[in-house]
Coordinates of C-alpha atoms in Angstrom, one line a residue:
Chain A
X1 CA 6.6 -82.0 -28.7
X2 CA 8.2 -78.6 -28.9
X3 CA 8.8 -76.6 -32.1
X4 CA 12.2 -75.7 -33.3
X5 CA 13.1 -72.6 -31.4
X6 CA 15.0 -70.9 -34.3
X7 CA 11.9 -71.3 -36.5
X8 CA 9.8 -69.9 -33.7
X9 CA 12.0 -66.8 -33.4
X10 CA 12.1 -66.4 -37.2
X11 CA 8.3 -66.5 -37.5
X12 CA 7.8 -64.1 -34.6
X13 CA 10.3 -61.7 -36.1
X14 CA 8.6 -61.8 -39.4
X15 CA 5.2 -61.2 -37.8
X16 CA 6.7 -58.3 -35.8
X17 CA 8.4 -56.8 -38.9
X18 CA 5.2 -57.1 -41.0
X19 CA 3.3 -55.3 -38.3
X20 CA 5.4 -52.2 -39.1
X21 CA 4.1 -50.2 -42.0
X22 CA 7.5 -49.1 -43.3
X23 CA 8.7 -52.7 -43.4
X24 CA 5.5 -54.1 -44.9
X25 CA 5.2 -51.5 -47.6
X26 CA 8.9 -51.5 -48.1
X27 CA 8.9 -55.2 -48.8
X28 CA 5.9 -54.9 -51.1
X29 CA 7.5 -52.0 -52.8
X30 CA 10.9 -53.7 -53.3
X31 CA 9.1 -56.9 -54.4
X32 CA 7.3 -55.1 -57.1
X33 CA 9.8 -52.4 -58.0
X34 CA 12.6 -54.8 -58.9
X35 CA 10.8 -56.9 -61.5
X36 CA 8.9 -53.9 -62.9
X37 CA 12.1 -51.8 -63.4
X38 CA 13.9 -54.8 -64.9
X39 CA 11.0 -55.7 -67.3
X40 CA 10.6 -52.0 -68.4
X41 CA 14.3 -51.6 -69.0
X42 CA 14.7 -54.8 -71.0
X43 CA 11.5 -54.4 -73.0
X44 CA 12.2 -50.7 -73.8
X45 CA 15.8 -51.5 -74.9
X46 CA 14.8 -54.5 -77.1
X47 CA 11.8 -52.8 -78.5
X48 CA 13.4 -49.4 -79.3
X49 CA 16.8 -50.4 -80.6
X50 CA 16.8 -52.0 -84.1
X51 CA 18.8 -55.2 -84.5
X52 CA 22.4 -54.5 -85.2
X53 CA 25.7 -53.9 -83.5
X54 CA 24.2 -51.3 -81.1
X55 CA 21.5 -53.7 -80.1
X56 CA 24.0 -56.5 -79.3
X57 CA 26.2 -54.1 -77.4
X58 CA 23.2 -52.8 -75.3
X59 CA 21.9 -56.3 -74.6
X60 CA 25.3 -57.3 -73.4
X61 CA 25.5 -54.3 -71.1
X62 CA 22.0 -54.4 -69.7
X63 CA 22.3 -58.1 -68.7
X64 CA 24.7 -57.5 -65.8
X65 CA 22.8 -54.2 -64.9
X66 CA 19.5 -56.1 -64.6
X67 CA 21.2 -58.9 -62.6
X68 CA 22.5 -56.2 -60.2
X69 CA 19.2 -54.4 -60.0
X70 CA 17.3 -57.6 -59.2
X71 CA 19.9 -58.5 -56.6
X72 CA 19.7 -55.1 -54.9
X73 CA 15.9 -55.2 -54.7
X74 CA 16.1 -58.7 -53.2
X75 CA 18.8 -57.8 -50.7
X76 CA 17.5 -54.5 -49.2
X77 CA 14.6 -56.2 -47.4
X78 CA 17.1 -58.3 -45.5
X79 CA 18.6 -55.1 -44.2
X80 CA 15.1 -53.8 -43.2
X81 CA 14.0 -57.0 -41.4
X82 CA 17.3 -57.7 -39.7
X83 CA 17.6 -54.1 -38.4
X84 CA 14.1 -54.5 -36.9
X85 CA 14.8 -58.0 -35.6
X86 CA 18.0 -57.1 -33.8
X87 CA 18.3 -53.3 -33.1
X88 CA 14.5 -52.9 -33.2
X89 CA 14.1 -55.6 -30.4
X90 CA 16.5 -53.6 -28.3
X91 CA 14.8 -50.3 -29.1
X92 CA 11.4 -51.7 -28.2
X93 CA 12.9 -53.3 -25.1
X94 CA 11.8 -56.8 -26.1
X95 CA 15.4 -58.0 -26.3
X96 CA 15.8 -58.5 -22.5
X97 CA 13.0 -61.0 -22.0
X98 CA 14.0 -62.8 -25.3
X99 CA 17.6 -63.2 -24.1
X100 CA 16.3 -64.4 -20.7
X101 CA 14.7 -67.5 -22.3
X102 CA 16.6 -70.8 -22.6
X103 CA 17.5 -70.0 -26.3
X104 CA 21.1 -70.7 -27.0
X105 CA 23.1 -68.1 -28.9
X106 CA 23.1 -70.4 -31.9
X107 CA 19.3 -70.9 -31.9
X108 CA 18.8 -67.1 -31.5
X109 CA 21.2 -66.2 -34.4
X110 CA 19.8 -68.8 -36.7
X111 CA 16.3 -67.6 -36.0
X112 CA 17.3 -64.0 -36.7
X113 CA 19.1 -65.1 -39.9
X114 CA 16.0 -67.1 -41.1
X115 CA 13.6 -64.2 -40.5
X116 CA 15.6 -62.2 -43.0
X117 CA 16.6 -65.0 -45.4
X118 CA 13.1 -66.3 -46.0
X119 CA 11.4 -63.2 -47.3
X120 CA 14.5 -61.8 -49.0
X121 CA 15.2 -65.1 -50.9
X122 CA 11.6 -65.2 -52.0
X123 CA 11.8 -61.7 -53.3
X124 CA 15.2 -62.3 -54.9
X125 CA 14.4 -65.6 -56.7
X126 CA 10.7 -64.8 -57.2
X127 CA 11.5 -61.4 -58.6
X128 CA 14.1 -62.9 -61.0
X129 CA 11.7 -65.5 -62.2
X130 CA 8.8 -63.1 -62.7
X131 CA 11.1 -60.7 -64.6
X132 CA 12.4 -63.3 -67.0
X133 CA 8.9 -64.7 -67.6
X134 CA 7.2 -61.3 -68.0
X135 CA 9.9 -60.1 -70.4
X136 CA 9.5 -63.1 -72.6
X137 CA 5.7 -63.0 -72.5
X138 CA 5.9 -59.4 -73.8
X139 CA 8.5 -60.4 -76.4
X140 CA 6.2 -63.1 -77.7
X141 CA 3.3 -60.7 -77.8
X142 CA 5.5 -58.2 -79.7
X143 CA 6.7 -60.9 -82.1
X144 CA 10.2 -60.7 -80.9
X145 CA 12.6 -63.6 -80.2
X146 CA 12.9 -65.0 -76.7
X147 CA 15.8 -63.6 -74.6
X148 CA 17.4 -64.5 -71.3
X149 CA 18.1 -61.4 -69.3
X150 CA 19.8 -61.6 -66.7
X151 CA 22.0 -63.9 -68.8
X152 CA 23.4 -67.3 -67.5
X153 CA 26.3 -65.6 -65.7
X154 CA 23.9 -63.1 -64.1
X155 CA 21.6 -65.9 -63.0
X156 CA 24.5 -67.7 -61.4
X157 CA 25.5 -64.5 -59.6
X158 CA 21.9 -64.0 -58.4
X159 CA 21.6 -67.5 -57.1
X160 CA 25.0 -67.6 -55.4
X161 CA 26.0 -64.1 -54.5
X162 CA 22.4 -63.0 -53.7
X163 CA 22.0 -65.4 -50.7
X164 CA 25.6 -64.8 -49.7
X165 CA 25.0 -61.1 -49.5
X166 CA 21.8 -61.6 -47.6
X167 CA 23.7 -63.7 -45.0
X168 CA 26.4 -61.1 -44.9
X169 CA 23.9 -58.3 -44.3
X170 CA 22.3 -60.2 -41.3
X171 CA 25.8 -61.1 -40.0
X172 CA 26.9 -57.5 -40.3
X173 CA 23.8 -56.4 -38.5
X174 CA 24.5 -58.9 -35.6
X175 CA 28.0 -57.4 -35.4
X176 CA 26.9 -53.8 -35.2
X177 CA 23.7 -54.5 -33.1
X178 CA 25.7 -54.1 -29.9
X179 CA 27.1 -50.7 -31.0
X180 CA 24.2 -48.8 -32.6
X181 CA 21.2 -47.6 -30.8
X182 CA 18.6 -46.8 -33.5
X183 CA 17.0 -49.0 -36.2
X184 CA 17.6 -46.4 -38.9
X185 CA 21.3 -46.1 -38.0
X186 CA 21.7 -49.9 -38.3
X187 CA 19.7 -49.9 -41.6
X188 CA 22.0 -47.2 -43.0
X189 CA 25.2 -49.0 -41.9
X190 CA 24.3 -52.3 -43.5
X191 CA 23.6 -50.5 -46.8
X192 CA 27.4 -50.6 -47.2
X193 CA 27.2 -54.3 -47.8
X194 CA 24.7 -53.7 -50.7
X195 CA 27.6 -51.9 -52.6
X196 CA 28.9 -55.4 -53.5
X197 CA 25.8 -56.0 -55.6
X198 CA 26.5 -52.8 -57.6
X199 CA 29.8 -54.0 -59.0
X200 CA 28.3 -55.7 -62.1
X201 CA 26.3 -52.5 -62.8
X202 CA 29.5 -50.4 -62.9
X203 CA 32.5 -52.3 -64.2
X204 CA 31.1 -53.5 -67.6
X205 CA 30.1 -49.9 -68.4
X206 CA 33.7 -49.0 -68.9
X207 CA 34.0 -51.6 -71.7
X208 CA 30.8 -51.0 -73.7
X209 CA 31.5 -51.3 -77.4
X210 CA 34.9 -53.0 -76.7
X211 CA 35.7 -56.5 -77.7
X212 CA 36.4 -57.4 -74.1
X213 CA 32.9 -56.7 -72.7
X214 CA 31.8 -60.4 -72.7
X215 CA 35.0 -61.5 -70.8
X216 CA 34.8 -58.5 -68.5
X217 CA 31.2 -59.2 -67.7
X218 CA 31.9 -62.8 -66.8
X219 CA 35.0 -61.8 -64.8
X220 CA 32.8 -59.3 -63.0
X221 CA 30.2 -61.9 -62.2
X222 CA 32.8 -64.3 -60.8
X223 CA 34.5 -61.5 -58.8
X224 CA 31.2 -60.4 -57.3
X225 CA 30.4 -64.0 -56.4
X226 CA 33.9 -64.5 -54.8
X227 CA 33.7 -61.1 -52.9
X228 CA 30.2 -62.0 -51.7
X229 CA 31.1 -65.4 -50.5
X230 CA 34.3 -64.2 -48.8
X231 CA 32.4 -61.3 -47.1
X232 CA 29.7 -63.7 -46.0
X233 CA 32.2 -66.2 -44.5
X234 CA 34.1 -63.4 -42.7
X235 CA 31.0 -61.6 -41.3
X236 CA 29.2 -64.8 -40.4
X237 CA 32.2 -66.3 -38.5
X238 CA 32.7 -63.0 -36.7
X239 CA 29.0 -62.8 -35.8
X240 CA 29.0 -66.3 -34.4
X241 CA 32.2 -65.8 -32.4
X242 CA 31.6 -62.2 -31.2
X243 CA 27.9 -62.3 -30.4
X244 CA 27.7 -60.8 -27.0
X245 CA 24.6 -60.9 -24.8
X246 CA 26.4 -58.8 -22.3
X247 CA 27.0 -55.9 -24.7
X248 CA 23.4 -56.0 -26.0
X249 CA 22.0 -55.9 -22.6
X250 CA 24.4 -53.3 -21.3
X251 CA 23.0 -50.9 -23.9
X252 CA 19.4 -51.5 -23.0
Chain B
X1 CA 27.0 -73.9 6.6
X2 CA 23.9 -72.3 8.2
X3 CA 20.4 -73.6 7.8
X4 CA 19.6 -70.5 5.6
X5 CA 22.5 -71.3 3.3
X6 CA 21.5 -75.0 3.1
X7 CA 18.0 -74.1 2.1
X8 CA 19.0 -71.3 -0.4
X9 CA 17.4 -71.3 -3.8
X10 CA 19.5 -68.4 -4.9
X11 CA 23.1 -68.4 -3.6
X12 CA 25.2 -65.4 -4.5
X13 CA 28.9 -65.5 -3.8
X14 CA 31.2 -62.5 -4.2
X15 CA 29.2 -61.5 -7.3
X16 CA 30.9 -58.5 -9.0
X17 CA 30.0 -56.6 -12.1
X18 CA 31.4 -53.3 -13.4
X19 CA 30.6 -51.1 -16.4
X20 CA 33.9 -49.3 -17.0
X21 CA 34.7 -47.4 -13.9
X22 CA 31.3 -47.9 -12.4
X23 CA 31.1 -50.7 -9.9
X24 CA 27.4 -51.8 -10.3
X25 CA 27.6 -54.9 -8.1
X26 CA 30.4 -55.1 -5.6
X27 CA 31.4 -58.5 -4.1
X28 CA 27.8 -59.3 -3.2
X29 CA 27.0 -62.3 -1.0
X30 CA 23.4 -63.3 -0.4
X31 CA 21.2 -66.3 0.2
X32 CA 17.5 -66.4 -0.7
X33 CA 15.7 -69.3 1.0
X34 CA 13.5 -71.6 -1.3
X35 CA 9.9 -70.6 -1.4
X36 CA 10.4 -67.2 0.1
X37 CA 9.6 -63.7 -1.3
X38 CA 12.8 -61.7 -1.1
X39 CA 13.0 -58.0 -1.6
X40 CA 16.2 -56.2 -2.8
X41 CA 15.7 -52.6 -1.9
X42 CA 17.7 -49.7 -3.1
X43 CA 17.6 -46.3 -4.9
X44 CA 18.0 -46.0 -8.7
X45 CA 21.5 -46.9 -9.8
X46 CA 22.2 -49.0 -6.6
X47 CA 22.8 -52.2 -8.6
X48 CA 19.4 -53.9 -8.3
X49 CA 18.7 -54.4 -12.0
X50 CA 22.3 -55.5 -12.6
X51 CA 21.9 -58.1 -9.9
X52 CA 18.8 -59.5 -11.5
X53 CA 20.4 -59.5 -15.0
X54 CA 23.4 -61.4 -13.6
X55 CA 21.1 -63.9 -12.0
X56 CA 19.2 -64.7 -15.2
X57 CA 22.6 -64.8 -17.1
X58 CA 21.9 -61.7 -19.3
X59 CA 25.1 -60.3 -17.9
X60 CA 28.4 -62.0 -17.0
X61 CA 30.0 -61.2 -13.7
X62 CA 33.6 -60.1 -13.7
X63 CA 34.2 -61.9 -10.4
X64 CA 32.2 -64.3 -8.2
X65 CA 29.2 -66.4 -9.2
X66 CA 25.7 -67.4 -8.2
X67 CA 23.7 -70.6 -8.2
X68 CA 20.0 -70.4 -9.1
X69 CA 18.0 -73.5 -8.2
X70 CA 21.2 -75.4 -8.1
X71 CA 22.6 -74.2 -11.5
X72 CA 25.6 -72.0 -11.7
X73 CA 25.2 -68.9 -13.8
X74 CA 28.6 -69.2 -15.4
X75 CA 28.7 -73.0 -15.9
X76 CA 25.2 -73.7 -17.0
X77 CA 23.5 -70.5 -18.2
X78 CA 20.9 -72.2 -20.3
X79 CA 19.8 -74.4 -17.3
X80 CA 19.5 -71.2 -15.2
X81 CA 17.3 -69.5 -17.8
X82 CA 15.1 -72.6 -17.9
X83 CA 14.4 -72.4 -14.2
X84 CA 14.0 -68.6 -13.9
X85 CA 11.2 -66.3 -15.0
X86 CA 11.9 -62.6 -15.4
X87 CA 9.8 -59.5 -15.3
X88 CA 12.3 -56.9 -16.5
X89 CA 12.2 -53.3 -15.4
X90 CA 9.4 -51.5 -17.2
X91 CA 8.1 -55.0 -17.9
X92 CA 4.9 -53.5 -19.4
X93 CA 7.0 -52.1 -22.2
X94 CA 8.8 -55.4 -23.0
X95 CA 5.9 -57.0 -24.8
X96 CA 5.5 -57.2 -28.6
X97 CA 3.0 -54.5 -29.2
X98 CA 1.9 -55.8 -32.6
X99 CA 1.1 -59.2 -31.2
X100 CA -2.0 -60.1 -29.3
X101 CA -1.9 -61.0 -25.6
X102 CA -2.3 -64.6 -26.5
X103 CA 0.4 -64.5 -29.2
X104 CA 2.9 -62.9 -26.8
X105 CA 2.4 -65.7 -24.4
X106 CA 2.3 -68.4 -27.1
X107 CA 5.7 -67.1 -28.5
X108 CA 7.4 -67.3 -25.1
X109 CA 5.8 -70.6 -24.2
X110 CA 7.5 -72.1 -27.3
X111 CA 10.8 -70.4 -26.5
X112 CA 10.6 -71.9 -23.0
X113 CA 9.9 -75.3 -24.5
X114 CA 6.4 -75.7 -23.1
X115 CA 4.8 -78.8 -24.8
X116 CA 2.8 -77.7 -27.8
X117 CA -0.2 -79.8 -26.6
X118 CA -0.5 -77.9 -23.3
X119 CA 0.3 -74.4 -24.5
X120 CA -3.4 -73.3 -25.1
X121 CA -4.5 -74.7 -21.8
X122 CA -1.6 -73.1 -19.9
X123 CA -2.2 -69.7 -21.5
X124 CA -5.9 -69.9 -20.7
X125 CA -5.1 -70.8 -17.1
X126 CA -2.8 -67.8 -16.8
X127 CA -5.0 -65.3 -18.5
X128 CA -7.8 -66.4 -16.2
X129 CA -5.5 -66.2 -13.2
X130 CA -4.5 -62.7 -14.2
X131 CA -8.1 -61.7 -15.1
X132 CA -7.1 -61.0 -18.7
X133 CA -9.3 -63.6 -20.4
X134 CA -11.4 -61.1 -22.3
X135 CA -8.2 -59.3 -23.5
X136 CA -6.6 -62.4 -25.1
X137 CA -7.2 -61.2 -28.6
X138 CA -6.3 -57.6 -28.0
X139 CA -2.9 -56.4 -29.2
X140 CA -0.5 -55.9 -26.4
X141 CA 0.2 -52.3 -27.5
X142 CA -3.5 -51.5 -27.0
X143 CA -3.7 -52.8 -23.4
X144 CA -3.7 -50.5 -20.4
X145 CA -0.4 -50.2 -18.4
X146 CA -1.8 -52.4 -15.6
X147 CA -3.0 -55.1 -18.0
X148 CA 0.3 -55.0 -19.9
X149 CA 2.2 -55.5 -16.6
X150 CA 0.0 -58.5 -15.7
X151 CA 0.6 -59.9 -19.1
X152 CA 4.3 -59.5 -18.7
X153 CA 4.0 -61.2 -15.3
X154 CA 2.1 -64.1 -17.0
X155 CA 4.9 -64.4 -19.5
X156 CA 7.4 -64.7 -16.7
X157 CA 5.6 -67.6 -15.1
X158 CA 4.4 -69.5 -18.2
X159 CA 7.0 -72.3 -17.8
X160 CA 6.5 -72.6 -14.0
X161 CA 9.9 -71.4 -13.1
X162 CA 11.4 -72.2 -9.7
X163 CA 12.7 -68.7 -9.3
X164 CA 10.8 -65.6 -10.3
X165 CA 12.9 -62.4 -10.8
X166 CA 10.8 -59.3 -10.7
X167 CA 12.4 -55.9 -11.4
X168 CA 10.3 -53.1 -10.1
X169 CA 7.1 -54.9 -10.6
X170 CA 4.8 -52.1 -9.6
X171 CA 6.7 -49.0 -10.9
X172 CA 4.7 -46.9 -13.3
X173 CA 1.4 -48.4 -12.0
X174 CA -1.3 -46.5 -10.3
X175 CA -1.9 -47.5 -6.6
X176 CA -4.9 -49.7 -7.5
X177 CA -3.1 -51.6 -10.2
X178 CA 0.0 -51.8 -8.0
X179 CA -2.0 -53.4 -5.3
X180 CA -3.5 -55.9 -7.7
X181 CA 0.0 -56.9 -8.9
X182 CA 1.2 -57.3 -5.3
X183 CA -1.8 -59.5 -4.6
X184 CA -0.9 -61.6 -7.7
X185 CA 2.7 -62.0 -6.5
X186 CA 1.5 -63.2 -3.2
X187 CA -1.0 -65.6 -4.9
X188 CA 1.8 -66.9 -7.1
X189 CA 4.1 -67.6 -4.2
X190 CA 1.3 -69.4 -2.4
X191 CA -0.1 -71.3 -5.4
X192 CA 3.1 -72.2 -7.2
X193 CA 5.5 -72.3 -4.3
X194 CA 8.0 -70.3 -6.2
X195 CA 10.9 -68.4 -4.8
X196 CA 10.3 -64.7 -5.7
X197 CA 13.2 -62.2 -5.9
X198 CA 11.8 -58.6 -6.1
X199 CA 13.7 -55.5 -6.9
X200 CA 12.1 -52.4 -5.6
X201 CA 12.7 -48.9 -4.3
X202 CA 9.4 -48.9 -2.7
X203 CA 9.7 -49.7 1.0
X204 CA 6.0 -50.0 1.6
X205 CA 5.8 -52.6 -1.2
X206 CA 8.5 -54.9 0.1
X207 CA 7.3 -54.5 3.7
X208 CA 3.9 -55.7 2.6
X209 CA 4.9 -58.8 0.6
X210 CA 8.5 -59.9 1.4
X211 CA 9.7 -62.3 4.0
X212 CA 13.2 -61.1 3.7
X213 CA 14.8 -57.9 2.7
X214 CA 18.3 -56.8 1.7
X215 CA 19.2 -53.1 1.2
X216 CA 21.7 -52.4 -1.6
X217 CA 23.6 -49.2 -2.1
X218 CA 26.5 -48.6 -4.5
X219 CA 26.5 -52.3 -5.4
X220 CA 26.9 -53.4 -1.8
X221 CA 24.5 -55.1 0.5
X222 CA 24.3 -52.8 3.5
X223 CA 21.5 -54.5 5.4
X224 CA 20.0 -58.0 5.3
X225 CA 17.5 -59.8 7.4
X226 CA 13.8 -60.7 7.8
X227 CA 11.4 -57.9 7.1
X228 CA 10.4 -57.7 10.8
X229 CA 14.0 -57.4 11.9
X230 CA 14.8 -54.7 9.5
X231 CA 11.7 -52.6 10.0
X232 CA 12.3 -52.5 13.7
X233 CA 15.9 -51.4 13.0
X234 CA 14.8 -48.7 10.5
X235 CA 12.0 -47.3 12.7
X236 CA 10.0 -46.5 9.6
X237 CA 7.6 -43.6 9.7
X238 CA 5.7 -43.0 6.5
X239 CA 4.0 -39.9 5.1
X240 CA 2.5 -39.1 1.8
X241 CA 2.7 -35.9 -0.2
X242 CA -0.5 -35.1 -2.0
X243 CA -0.6 -32.3 -4.6
X244 CA -3.8 -31.3 -6.2
X245 CA -4.4 -28.9 -9.1
X246 CA -7.1 -26.9 -7.4
X247 CA -9.4 -27.1 -4.4
X248 CA -6.6 -27.5 -1.8
X249 CA -8.8 -26.6 1.2
X250 CA -11.6 -29.0 0.1
X251 CA -9.1 -31.7 -0.4
X252 CA -7.6 -31.0 3.1
X253 CA -11.0 -31.3 4.7
X254 CA -11.7 -34.5 2.9
X255 CA -8.4 -36.0 3.9
X256 CA -8.8 -35.0 7.5
X257 CA -12.2 -36.6 7.6
X258 CA -10.8 -40.1 6.9
X259 CA -10.6 -42.2 10.1
X260 CA -7.2 -43.7 9.2
X261 CA -5.4 -40.3 8.7
X262 CA -3.1 -39.5 11.6
X263 CA -2.1 -36.0 10.7
X264 CA -2.3 -33.5 7.9
X265 CA 0.3 -30.7 7.4
X266 CA -0.6 -28.2 4.7
X267 CA 2.4 -26.9 2.8
X268 CA 2.7 -24.2 0.1
X269 CA 1.3 -26.3 -2.7
X270 CA 0.7 -29.7 -1.2
X271 CA -0.5 -31.7 1.9
X272 CA 1.8 -33.9 3.9
X273 CA -0.4 -36.7 5.2
X274 CA 0.5 -39.4 7.8
X275 CA -1.8 -42.4 7.6
X276 CA -2.2 -45.5 9.7
X277 CA -1.3 -48.8 8.0
X278 CA -0.3 -47.0 4.8
X279 CA -0.1 -50.1 2.6
X280 CA -3.7 -50.9 3.4
X281 CA -5.0 -47.3 3.4
X282 CA -3.1 -45.3 0.8
X283 CA -5.2 -46.7 -2.0
X284 CA -8.4 -46.0 0.1
X285 CA -7.3 -42.4 0.5
X286 CA -6.6 -42.0 -3.2
X287 CA -10.0 -43.6 -4.0
X288 CA -11.8 -41.2 -1.6
X289 CA -10.1 -38.2 -3.3
X290 CA -10.9 -39.5 -6.8
X291 CA -14.5 -40.2 -5.9
X292 CA -14.8 -36.6 -4.7
X293 CA -13.5 -35.5 -8.1
X294 CA -10.3 -34.0 -6.6
X295 CA -7.7 -33.6 -9.4
X296 CA -4.6 -35.3 -8.0
X297 CA -1.3 -34.4 -9.6
X298 CA 1.0 -36.1 -7.1
X299 CA 0.5 -38.8 -4.6
X300 CA 4.0 -39.8 -3.4
X301 CA 5.4 -41.6 -0.4
X302 CA 7.4 -38.9 1.4
X303 CA 9.8 -41.2 3.3
X304 CA 12.9 -41.5 1.2
X305 CA 14.6 -44.8 1.2
X306 CA 17.8 -43.0 0.7
X307 CA 17.4 -41.4 4.1
X308 CA 16.9 -44.8 5.6
X309 CA 20.1 -46.1 4.0
X310 CA 22.0 -43.1 5.2
X311 CA 20.5 -43.6 8.6
X312 CA 21.5 -47.2 8.5
X313 CA 25.0 -46.5 7.4
X314 CA 25.5 -43.7 9.9
X315 CA 24.4 -46.0 12.7
X316 CA 26.9 -48.6 11.5
X317 CA 24.3 -51.2 10.8
X318 CA 26.3 -52.9 8.1
X319 CA 26.0 -56.6 8.2

């Protein structure tokens, strides 16, 4: 009985990525920094601002900001791992023997996708869960009422747009892997995709204190989800159809 | 169809590949008999690596095709990859440095679809065959160049391929390690009855182990035949240039004292040495110099293959 080859590729990529110090500590750093920053921001805001109009306004504003922040810290690892798994393989000269195995393009691409999806999703969902739990444990200890930050819309965005952006990052990496030569260059280029996750952090800021902020925040969540899903669909389809062994090898 | 064509394990027909304006492989036609060790000789940039990459479906030809063990590289690339094993150029650099020797082989065994139940046994067999058993748990990045090359060779034969494609298998190896790899290739051919396709720019190497040779230049095959036929045509005379950092006169005396040395010509900063049966004796000579603590900074074959090609072309030996 043979193992699923995509899983085999994903596990090997993860092992290879974790053997690199910058990826290992990068992942640990991102995994820790997201929830810590989110919890500190939420707890500081809630604890320092007395209940009233300013409090409500700030809570409404920090909800999408925290959702964005958690999403960004969950997505960046996908960029680090996929850069290493695609461009890094070529840089290390391991791509040629890998492409010479009977792996089909589909098995290879799914393997590369899984190697980034698995840890990034764990960091994204785990980080969100840990943040919400930690915030509320602190609120209970401080005698404050329970609060859901990110709010329901933010959660929806994290759970839909988050994985979509992760897939988009990996697909984008597949598309550029035949054109860039260095891991760092690839890593920088895919950072562009992360900009989508910043939208909810910026747009509601223009409406703080206004009566439209709740509607704008929801609209921003929905827009971010739609952009992420559309970007994922486009980049993924292009990655599947344009994946080119010839170009990858010609650059070795 | 000739007997050679009937018995061919690798059948190349009008194979062509270009990179922009550069014609890497130019309408190549070639037949490699099943079970033979075939050497494709040529200088850097002649099209050897491109040929191997085309044969294992890493590159797509712009024209022509090839059949490897009965599978067409264009029509059934996955089948071709299943029946081929490849040792890429600089194979010792193509291992995962953070994985152990065992893990490197285990990974590729799974990718080649080797049954999970027999993977440990197969890896053990190969590590024993390559004399790497005590290095199984060492990270590939920590192995010596020679050991990494043997590990890369093990990876190429894990799934018992019908055709083994070796791109410069001994480049970057010292003469002792290179000799060991050559012996392994011969053993592989005898033990597993594989067809071996070797790319090399080292005439002595292919002369030693190959049954058939083709010489490629500018993407074109300019000579093809059995090793014996070609060597007689090329009238090979081999010399070695030895450069030492100090003690040139002592080194010269030592070299002259070796029974297999035919002549020694001292030059400004080196010795030009002709030796009998160079494949057999060049490593002996190097060992003698090393044992005498001579600090060798160069030990190079002086005969340039390019000269041989030029000679062949000038004499109109194209086939």
